[in-house]
């Protein structure tokens, strides 16, 4: 970790099914680190990660975790790498072994759900920031994940797209972890709050602690 | 016409034609190949204006051949033109290279330029082209623009703080710093893109939503072009 200090030391977090938890805290508190640990992009120096009923250690373990977890990155440009929207949204389902037709069907369905009809053939890099955010959400929702991890989802969104995103998140029945320092956004989308400070967790309001 | 052909047909035929053309040396064969590439160019419906820049660049490159090679030979077949001695064989080789170069460029323009870049990548991977190279090309296309934006950002930041380039150490250091910063940012981004792809269960293999199919036109084109290549090679070597 930058600075050498222990991040997330002694953190014990359990995430329950259908729980919606917002993780807040100042920059450098380890919010993104927490999400990356959950899907095995980082390995903890000490401690364990348990997901979907068992301990996850190897890359192979985490591959299964990632198949059931939709991780939406902070910057949509990091997530969307294909030339067209449809290809990006179909990327996940195809990786999960879906056939071409199944992947196409689930991608178009996801785009419809997010109000992105007729976006499938648009060129990714010409979309606006808000549209890119919605498409990157579509690109993980098309994998039909059980858990959704969102890293600063409200970053760079105008009011219209922010409201739309809140509406979408409230309409889907999934376990959600949102990392954000936008308190207004968190309050509109989550029931539980966790505050990270100096690498330590402080349940801000309710029972907290997940995963 | 060319547009309705399967992209794989176009890529493979362009490669084979180019290989065949590079082996031709008789001017009759070269002339007919040039004619053929012109016909393909007309069928591709690309205007001359769009490609004139590329053709010009290639021919300027060949101009340097003509300015150097014919004068450097000491063969038996040299012609004295008063102020210089021109080697005939070298001069003819220059002419061959010029014609071959133009044919190959015209072929690439008419056969490959008509495939959009993503389809091109997918067609390449479906004909078992090394996947690393295909990925490299795809990512370059997608992220070149973003790297360029990052460059503009840094440039604006530097200008906003009153930077004016001079011939001095400060300028060199600043430019080196800018270049390093762009590279580090690109590297960081590559790591994040890789992580994001891993999160979507990427395992090193790209699956495509596009399906390619050979149609009757393709088969016709393939047989016609195989015949042409055979005639060229036959005429050249037998």
Coordinates of N, CA and C in Angstrom, one line a residue, chain A residues 22-185:
Chain A
X22 N -23.1 0.8 1.7 CA -22.3 1.8 1.2 C -21.0 2.0 2.0
X23 N -19.9 2.0 1.4 CA -18.6 2.2 2.1 C -18.2 3.6 1.8
X24 N -18.0 4.4 2.8 CA -17.5 5.7 2.7 C -16.1 5.9 3.3
X25 N -15.6 7.1 3.2 CA -14.3 7.3 3.8 C -13.5 8.2 3.0
X26 N -12.5 8.9 3.6 CA -11.6 9.8 2.8 C -10.8 9.0 1.8
X27 N -10.2 9.7 0.8 CA -9.4 9.0 -0.2 C -8.2 8.4 0.5
X28 N -7.8 7.2 0.1 CA -6.7 6.5 0.7 C -7.1 5.7 1.8
X29 N -8.4 5.6 2.1 CA -8.8 4.8 3.3 C -8.9 3.3 3.0
X30 N -8.8 3.0 1.7 CA -8.8 1.6 1.4 C -10.1 1.1 0.8
X31 N -10.9 2.0 0.3 CA -12.2 1.6 -0.2 C -12.1 0.7 -1.4
X32 N -11.3 1.2 -2.4 CA -11.2 0.5 -3.6 C -10.4 -0.8 -3.3
X33 N -9.4 -0.8 -2.4 CA -8.7 -1.9 -2.0 C -9.6 -3.0 -1.5
X34 N -10.6 -2.6 -0.7 CA -11.6 -3.6 -0.2 C -12.3 -4.3 -1.3
X35 N -12.8 -3.6 -2.3 CA -13.5 -4.2 -3.4 C -12.5 -5.1 -4.2
X36 N -11.3 -4.7 -4.4 CA -10.4 -5.5 -5.1 C -10.0 -6.8 -4.4
X37 N -10.0 -6.7 -3.0 CA -9.7 -7.9 -2.2 C -10.9 -8.9 -2.4
X38 N -12.1 -8.4 -2.5 CA -13.2 -9.3 -2.6 C -13.2 -10.1 -3.8
X39 N -12.7 -9.6 -4.9 CA -12.7 -10.4 -6.2 C -11.3 -11.0 -6.5
X40 N -10.4 -10.8 -5.6 CA -9.1 -11.4 -5.7 C -8.1 -10.7 -6.7
X41 N -8.4 -9.4 -7.0 CA -7.5 -8.7 -7.8 C -6.3 -8.3 -6.9
X42 N -6.4 -8.3 -5.6 CA -5.3 -8.1 -4.7 C -5.4 -9.3 -3.7
X43 N -4.3 -9.6 -3.1 CA -4.2 -10.7 -2.1 C -4.0 -10.0 -0.8
X44 N -4.7 -10.4 0.3 CA -4.4 -9.8 1.6 C -3.1 -10.2 2.1
X45 N -2.4 -9.3 2.8 CA -1.1 -9.7 3.5 C -1.4 -10.7 4.6
X46 N -2.5 -10.4 5.3 CA -2.9 -11.4 6.3 C -4.4 -11.4 6.3
X47 N -5.0 -12.5 6.8 CA -6.4 -12.6 6.8 C -6.9 -13.4 5.6
X48 N -8.2 -13.7 5.6 CA -8.8 -14.5 4.6 C -10.0 -13.9 3.9
X49 N -10.3 -14.3 2.7 CA -11.5 -13.9 2.0 C -12.4 -15.1 1.8
X50 N -13.6 -15.0 2.3 CA -14.6 -16.0 2.1 C -15.7 -15.5 1.2
X51 N -16.1 -16.2 0.2 CA -17.1 -15.8 -0.7 C -18.0 -16.9 -1.1
X52 N -19.3 -16.7 -1.1 CA -20.3 -17.7 -1.5 C -20.1 -19.0 -0.8
X53 N -19.8 -18.9 0.5 CA -19.8 -20.2 1.3 C -18.5 -20.8 1.5
X54 N -17.4 -20.4 0.9 CA -16.2 -21.0 1.2 C -15.0 -20.0 1.1
X55 N -13.8 -20.5 1.6 CA -12.7 -19.6 1.6 C -12.1 -19.6 0.2
X56 N -11.7 -18.4 -0.3 CA -11.1 -18.3 -1.6 C -9.6 -17.9 -1.5
X57 N -8.8 -18.7 -2.1 CA -7.4 -18.5 -2.0 C -6.8 -18.3 -3.4
X58 N -6.9 -19.3 -4.3 CA -6.2 -19.3 -5.6 C -7.0 -18.5 -6.6
X59 N -6.3 -18.3 -7.7 CA -6.8 -17.5 -8.8 C -8.1 -18.3 -9.3
X60 N -8.0 -19.6 -9.3 CA -9.1 -20.4 -9.8 C -10.4 -20.2 -8.9
X61 N -10.1 -20.1 -7.6 CA -11.3 -19.9 -6.7 C -11.9 -18.5 -7.1
X62 N -11.1 -17.6 -7.3 CA -11.6 -16.2 -7.5 C -12.3 -16.1 -8.9
X63 N -11.9 -16.9 -9.8 CA -12.6 -16.9 -11.1 C -14.1 -17.2 -11.0
X64 N -14.3 -18.1 -10.1 CA -15.7 -18.5 -9.8 C -16.4 -17.3 -9.1
X65 N -15.7 -16.7 -8.2 CA -16.3 -15.5 -7.5 C -16.6 -14.4 -8.5
X66 N -15.7 -14.2 -9.4 CA -15.9 -13.1 -10.4 C -17.0 -13.4 -11.3
X67 N -17.3 -14.7 -11.6 CA -18.4 -15.0 -12.5 C -19.7 -14.6 -11.9
X68 N -19.7 -14.6 -10.5 CA -21.0 -14.3 -9.8 C -21.0 -12.9 -9.3
X69 N -19.9 -12.1 -9.5 CA -19.8 -10.8 -9.0 C -19.6 -9.8 -10.1
X70 N -20.5 -8.8 -10.2 CA -20.3 -7.7 -11.2 C -19.5 -6.6 -10.5
X71 N -18.3 -6.3 -11.0 CA -17.5 -5.2 -10.5 C -17.4 -4.1 -11.5
X72 N -18.0 -3.0 -11.1 CA -18.0 -1.8 -12.0 C -17.0 -0.9 -11.6
X73 N -16.0 -0.6 -12.5 CA -14.8 0.2 -12.2 C -15.1 1.7 -12.1
X74 N -14.2 2.4 -11.4 CA -14.4 3.8 -11.2 C -14.4 4.6 -12.5
X75 N -13.5 4.2 -13.4 CA -13.5 4.9 -14.7 C -14.0 4.0 -15.8
X76 N -15.1 4.3 -16.4 CA -15.7 3.5 -17.5 C -14.7 3.2 -18.6
X77 N -13.8 4.1 -18.8 CA -12.9 3.9 -19.9 C -11.9 2.7 -19.7
X78 N -11.8 2.4 -18.4 CA -11.0 1.2 -18.0 C -11.7 -0.1 -18.3
X79 N -13.1 0.1 -18.2 CA -13.9 -1.1 -18.3 C -14.3 -1.4 -19.8
X80 N -14.6 -0.4 -20.5 CA -15.1 -0.5 -21.8 C -14.0 -0.5 -22.8
X81 N -13.6 -1.6 -23.4 CA -12.5 -1.6 -24.3 C -12.8 -2.0 -25.7
X82 N -14.1 -2.4 -25.9 CA -14.5 -2.8 -27.3 C -14.9 -1.6 -28.1
X83 N -15.0 -1.8 -29.4 CA -15.3 -0.7 -30.3 C -16.8 -0.3 -30.2
X84 N -17.7 -1.3 -30.1 CA -19.1 -1.0 -30.0 C -19.7 -1.4 -28.7
X85 N -20.8 -0.8 -28.3 CA -21.5 -1.0 -27.0 C -21.9 -2.5 -26.9
X86 N -22.4 -3.0 -28.0 CA -22.9 -4.4 -27.9 C -21.8 -5.4 -27.6
X87 N -20.7 -5.2 -28.3 CA -19.5 -6.1 -28.0 C -19.1 -6.1 -26.6
X88 N -19.1 -4.9 -26.0 CA -18.6 -4.7 -24.6 C -19.6 -5.4 -23.7
X89 N -20.9 -5.3 -24.0 CA -21.9 -5.8 -23.1 C -21.9 -7.4 -23.2
X90 N -21.6 -7.8 -24.4 CA -21.6 -9.3 -24.7 C -20.3 -10.0 -24.2
X91 N -19.3 -9.2 -23.9 CA -18.0 -9.7 -23.6 C -18.1 -10.7 -22.4
X92 N -18.7 -10.2 -21.3 CA -18.8 -11.0 -20.1 C -19.6 -12.3 -20.3
X93 N -20.8 -12.3 -20.8 CA -21.6 -13.5 -21.1 C -20.8 -14.5 -22.0
X94 N -20.1 -14.0 -23.0 CA -19.3 -14.9 -23.9 C -18.2 -15.6 -23.1
X95 N -17.6 -14.8 -22.2 CA -16.5 -15.4 -21.4 C -17.1 -16.4 -20.4
X96 N -18.3 -16.3 -20.1 CA -19.0 -17.3 -19.2 C -19.4 -18.5 -19.9
X97 N -19.1 -18.6 -21.2 CA -19.4 -19.8 -22.0 C -20.8 -19.8 -22.7
X98 N -21.4 -18.6 -22.7 CA -22.7 -18.6 -23.4 C -22.5 -18.6 -24.9
X99 N -23.5 -19.1 -25.6 CA -23.4 -19.2 -27.0 C -23.6 -17.8 -27.6
X100 N -23.2 -17.6 -28.8 CA -23.3 -16.3 -29.5 C -24.7 -15.7 -29.4
X101 N -25.7 -16.6 -29.7 CA -27.1 -16.1 -29.6 C -27.6 -15.7 -28.2
X102 N -27.2 -16.6 -27.3 CA -27.6 -16.3 -25.9 C -27.0 -15.0 -25.4
X103 N -25.7 -14.9 -25.7 CA -25.0 -13.7 -25.3 C -25.6 -12.4 -25.9
X104 N -26.0 -12.5 -27.2 CA -26.6 -11.4 -27.8 C -27.9 -11.1 -27.2
X105 N -28.7 -12.1 -26.9 CA -30.0 -11.9 -26.3 C -29.9 -11.3 -24.9
X106 N -29.0 -11.8 -24.1 CA -28.9 -11.3 -22.7 C -28.4 -9.8 -22.8
X107 N -27.5 -9.5 -23.7 CA -26.9 -8.2 -23.8 C -28.0 -7.2 -24.2
X108 N -28.8 -7.5 -25.2 CA -29.8 -6.6 -25.7 C -30.9 -6.4 -24.6
X109 N -31.2 -7.5 -23.8 CA -32.1 -7.4 -22.8 C -31.6 -6.5 -21.7
X110 N -30.3 -6.6 -21.3 CA -29.7 -5.7 -20.3 C -29.8 -4.3 -20.7
X111 N -29.4 -4.0 -22.0 CA -29.4 -2.7 -22.5 C -30.8 -2.1 -22.4
X112 N -31.8 -2.9 -22.7 CA -33.2 -2.5 -22.6 C -33.6 -2.1 -21.2
X113 N -33.1 -3.0 -20.3 CA -33.4 -2.7 -18.8 C -32.9 -1.4 -18.4
X114 N -31.8 -1.0 -18.9 CA -31.1 0.2 -18.5 C -31.5 1.4 -19.3
X115 N -32.5 1.2 -20.1 CA -33.0 2.3 -21.0 C -32.0 2.7 -22.1
X116 N -31.2 1.7 -22.5 CA -30.2 2.0 -23.5 C -30.6 1.3 -24.9
X117 N -31.9 1.3 -25.2 CA -32.3 0.7 -26.4 C -31.6 1.5 -27.6
X118 N -31.3 0.8 -28.6 CA -30.7 1.4 -29.8 C -29.3 1.9 -29.6
X119 N -28.7 1.5 -28.5 CA -27.3 1.9 -28.2 C -26.3 0.8 -28.7
X120 N -26.8 -0.4 -29.1 CA -25.9 -1.5 -29.3 C -24.8 -1.3 -30.4
X121 N -25.2 -0.5 -31.4 CA -24.1 -0.3 -32.4 C -23.4 1.0 -32.3
X122 N -23.6 1.7 -31.2 CA -22.8 3.0 -31.0 C -21.4 2.7 -30.7
X123 N -20.6 3.6 -31.0 CA -19.1 3.5 -30.8 C -18.8 3.9 -29.4
X124 N -18.1 3.1 -28.6 CA -18.0 3.3 -27.2 C -17.3 4.6 -26.9
X125 N -16.2 4.9 -27.6 CA -15.5 6.1 -27.1 C -16.2 7.4 -27.5
X126 N -17.2 7.4 -28.2 CA -18.0 8.6 -28.6 C -19.1 8.9 -27.6
X127 N -19.3 8.0 -26.6 CA -20.4 8.2 -25.7 C -20.1 9.3 -24.7
X128 N -21.1 9.9 -24.0 CA -20.8 10.9 -23.0 C -20.4 10.1 -21.7
X129 N -19.9 10.9 -20.7 CA -19.5 10.2 -19.5 C -20.6 9.4 -18.8
X130 N -21.9 10.0 -18.8 CA -23.0 9.4 -18.2 C -23.4 8.1 -18.9
X131 N -23.4 8.2 -20.2 CA -23.7 7.0 -21.0 C -22.7 5.9 -20.8
X132 N -21.4 6.3 -20.8 CA -20.4 5.3 -20.6 C -20.6 4.6 -19.2
X133 N -21.0 5.4 -18.2 CA -21.2 4.8 -16.9 C -22.3 3.7 -17.0
X134 N -23.4 4.1 -17.7 CA -24.6 3.1 -17.8 C -24.2 1.9 -18.6
X135 N -23.4 2.1 -19.7 CA -22.9 1.0 -20.5 C -22.0 0.1 -19.7
X136 N -21.1 0.7 -18.8 CA -20.2 -0.2 -18.1 C -21.0 -0.9 -17.0
X137 N -22.1 -0.3 -16.5 CA -23.0 -1.1 -15.6 C -23.7 -2.2 -16.4
X138 N -24.1 -1.9 -17.6 CA -24.8 -3.0 -18.4 C -23.8 -4.1 -18.7
X139 N -22.5 -3.7 -18.9 CA -21.5 -4.8 -19.2 C -21.2 -5.7 -18.1
X140 N -21.5 -5.3 -16.8 CA -21.4 -6.3 -15.7 C -22.8 -6.9 -15.4
X141 N -23.9 -6.2 -15.6 CA -25.2 -6.8 -15.3 C -25.5 -7.9 -16.3
X142 N -25.0 -7.8 -17.5 CA -25.3 -8.8 -18.5 C -24.7 -10.2 -18.1
X143 N -23.8 -10.2 -17.1 CA -23.3 -11.5 -16.6 C -24.3 -12.1 -15.6
X144 N -25.4 -11.3 -15.3 CA -26.4 -11.7 -14.3 C -25.7 -12.1 -13.0
X145 N -25.0 -11.2 -12.4 CA -24.3 -11.5 -11.2 C -25.2 -11.5 -10.0
X146 N -24.7 -12.2 -8.9 CA -25.5 -12.2 -7.6 C -25.2 -11.0 -6.8
X147 N -23.9 -10.5 -6.9 CA -23.4 -9.4 -6.2 C -22.9 -8.3 -7.1
X148 N -23.2 -7.1 -6.8 CA -22.7 -6.0 -7.6 C -21.8 -5.1 -6.8
X149 N -20.6 -4.9 -7.2 CA -19.7 -4.0 -6.6 C -19.4 -2.8 -7.4
X150 N -19.7 -1.6 -6.8 CA -19.6 -0.4 -7.6 C -18.6 0.5 -7.0
X151 N -17.6 0.9 -7.8 CA -16.6 1.8 -7.3 C -16.8 3.2 -7.8
X152 N -17.2 4.1 -6.9 CA -17.5 5.5 -7.1 C -18.4 5.6 -8.3
X153 N -19.6 5.0 -8.3 CA -20.5 5.0 -9.4 C -21.0 6.4 -9.8
X154 N -21.0 7.3 -8.8 CA -21.6 8.6 -9.2 C -20.6 9.6 -9.7
X155 N -19.3 9.2 -9.8 CA -18.3 10.1 -10.3 C -18.6 10.6 -11.7
X156 N -18.5 11.9 -11.8 CA -18.6 12.5 -13.2 C -19.9 12.3 -13.8
X157 N -21.0 12.1 -13.0 CA -22.3 12.0 -13.6 C -23.1 13.4 -13.4
X158 N -23.8 13.8 -14.4 CA -24.7 14.9 -14.2 C -25.9 14.5 -13.5
X159 N -26.8 15.5 -13.1 CA -27.9 15.1 -12.3 C -28.8 14.1 -12.9
X160 N -29.0 14.3 -14.3 CA -29.9 13.4 -15.0 C -29.5 12.0 -14.9
X161 N -28.2 11.7 -15.2 CA -27.6 10.4 -15.2 C -27.5 9.8 -13.8
X162 N -27.2 10.7 -12.8 CA -27.1 10.3 -11.4 C -28.5 9.8 -10.9
X163 N -29.6 10.5 -11.2 CA -30.9 10.1 -10.9 C -31.3 8.8 -11.5
X164 N -30.9 8.7 -12.8 CA -31.2 7.5 -13.6 C -30.5 6.3 -12.9
X165 N -29.3 6.5 -12.6 CA -28.5 5.4 -12.0 C -29.1 5.0 -10.6
X166 N -29.5 5.9 -9.8 CA -30.2 5.6 -8.5 C -31.4 4.8 -8.8
X167 N -32.2 5.2 -9.8 CA -33.5 4.5 -10.1 C -33.2 3.1 -10.5
X168 N -32.1 2.9 -11.3 CA -31.8 1.6 -11.8 C -31.4 0.7 -10.6
X169 N -30.5 1.3 -9.8 CA -29.9 0.5 -8.7 C -31.1 0.1 -7.7
X170 N -32.0 1.0 -7.5 CA -33.1 0.6 -6.6 C -34.1 -0.3 -7.2
X171 N -34.1 -0.5 -8.6 CA -35.0 -1.4 -9.2 C -34.5 -2.8 -9.3
X172 N -33.2 -3.0 -9.1 CA -32.7 -4.4 -9.2 C -32.5 -5.1 -7.9
X173 N -32.8 -6.3 -7.9 CA -32.8 -7.1 -6.6 C -31.4 -7.8 -6.5
X174 N -30.4 -7.1 -6.0 CA -29.1 -7.8 -5.9 C -28.5 -7.3 -4.6
X175 N -27.5 -8.1 -4.2 CA -26.6 -7.6 -3.1 C -25.7 -6.6 -3.7
X176 N -25.6 -5.4 -3.1 CA -24.8 -4.4 -3.7 C -23.8 -3.8 -2.7
X177 N -22.6 -3.6 -3.1 CA -21.7 -2.8 -2.3 C -21.3 -1.6 -3.1
X178 N -21.5 -0.4 -2.6 CA -21.1 0.8 -3.3 C -20.0 1.5 -2.5
X179 N -19.0 1.9 -3.2 CA -17.9 2.6 -2.6 C -18.0 4.0 -3.1
X180 N -18.2 5.0 -2.2 CA -18.4 6.3 -2.7 C -18.3 7.3 -1.6
X181 N -17.8 8.5 -1.9 CA -17.9 9.5 -0.8 C -19.0 10.6 -1.1
X182 N -19.9 10.1 -2.0 CA -21.1 11.0 -2.3 C -22.2 10.5 -1.4
X183 N -22.4 11.2 -0.2 CA -23.3 10.7 0.8 C -24.8 10.8 0.3
X184 N -25.1 11.8 -0.5 CA -26.5 11.9 -1.0 C -26.8 10.6 -1.8
X185 N -25.9 10.3 -2.7 CA -26.0 9.1 -3.5 C -26.2 7.8 -2.7

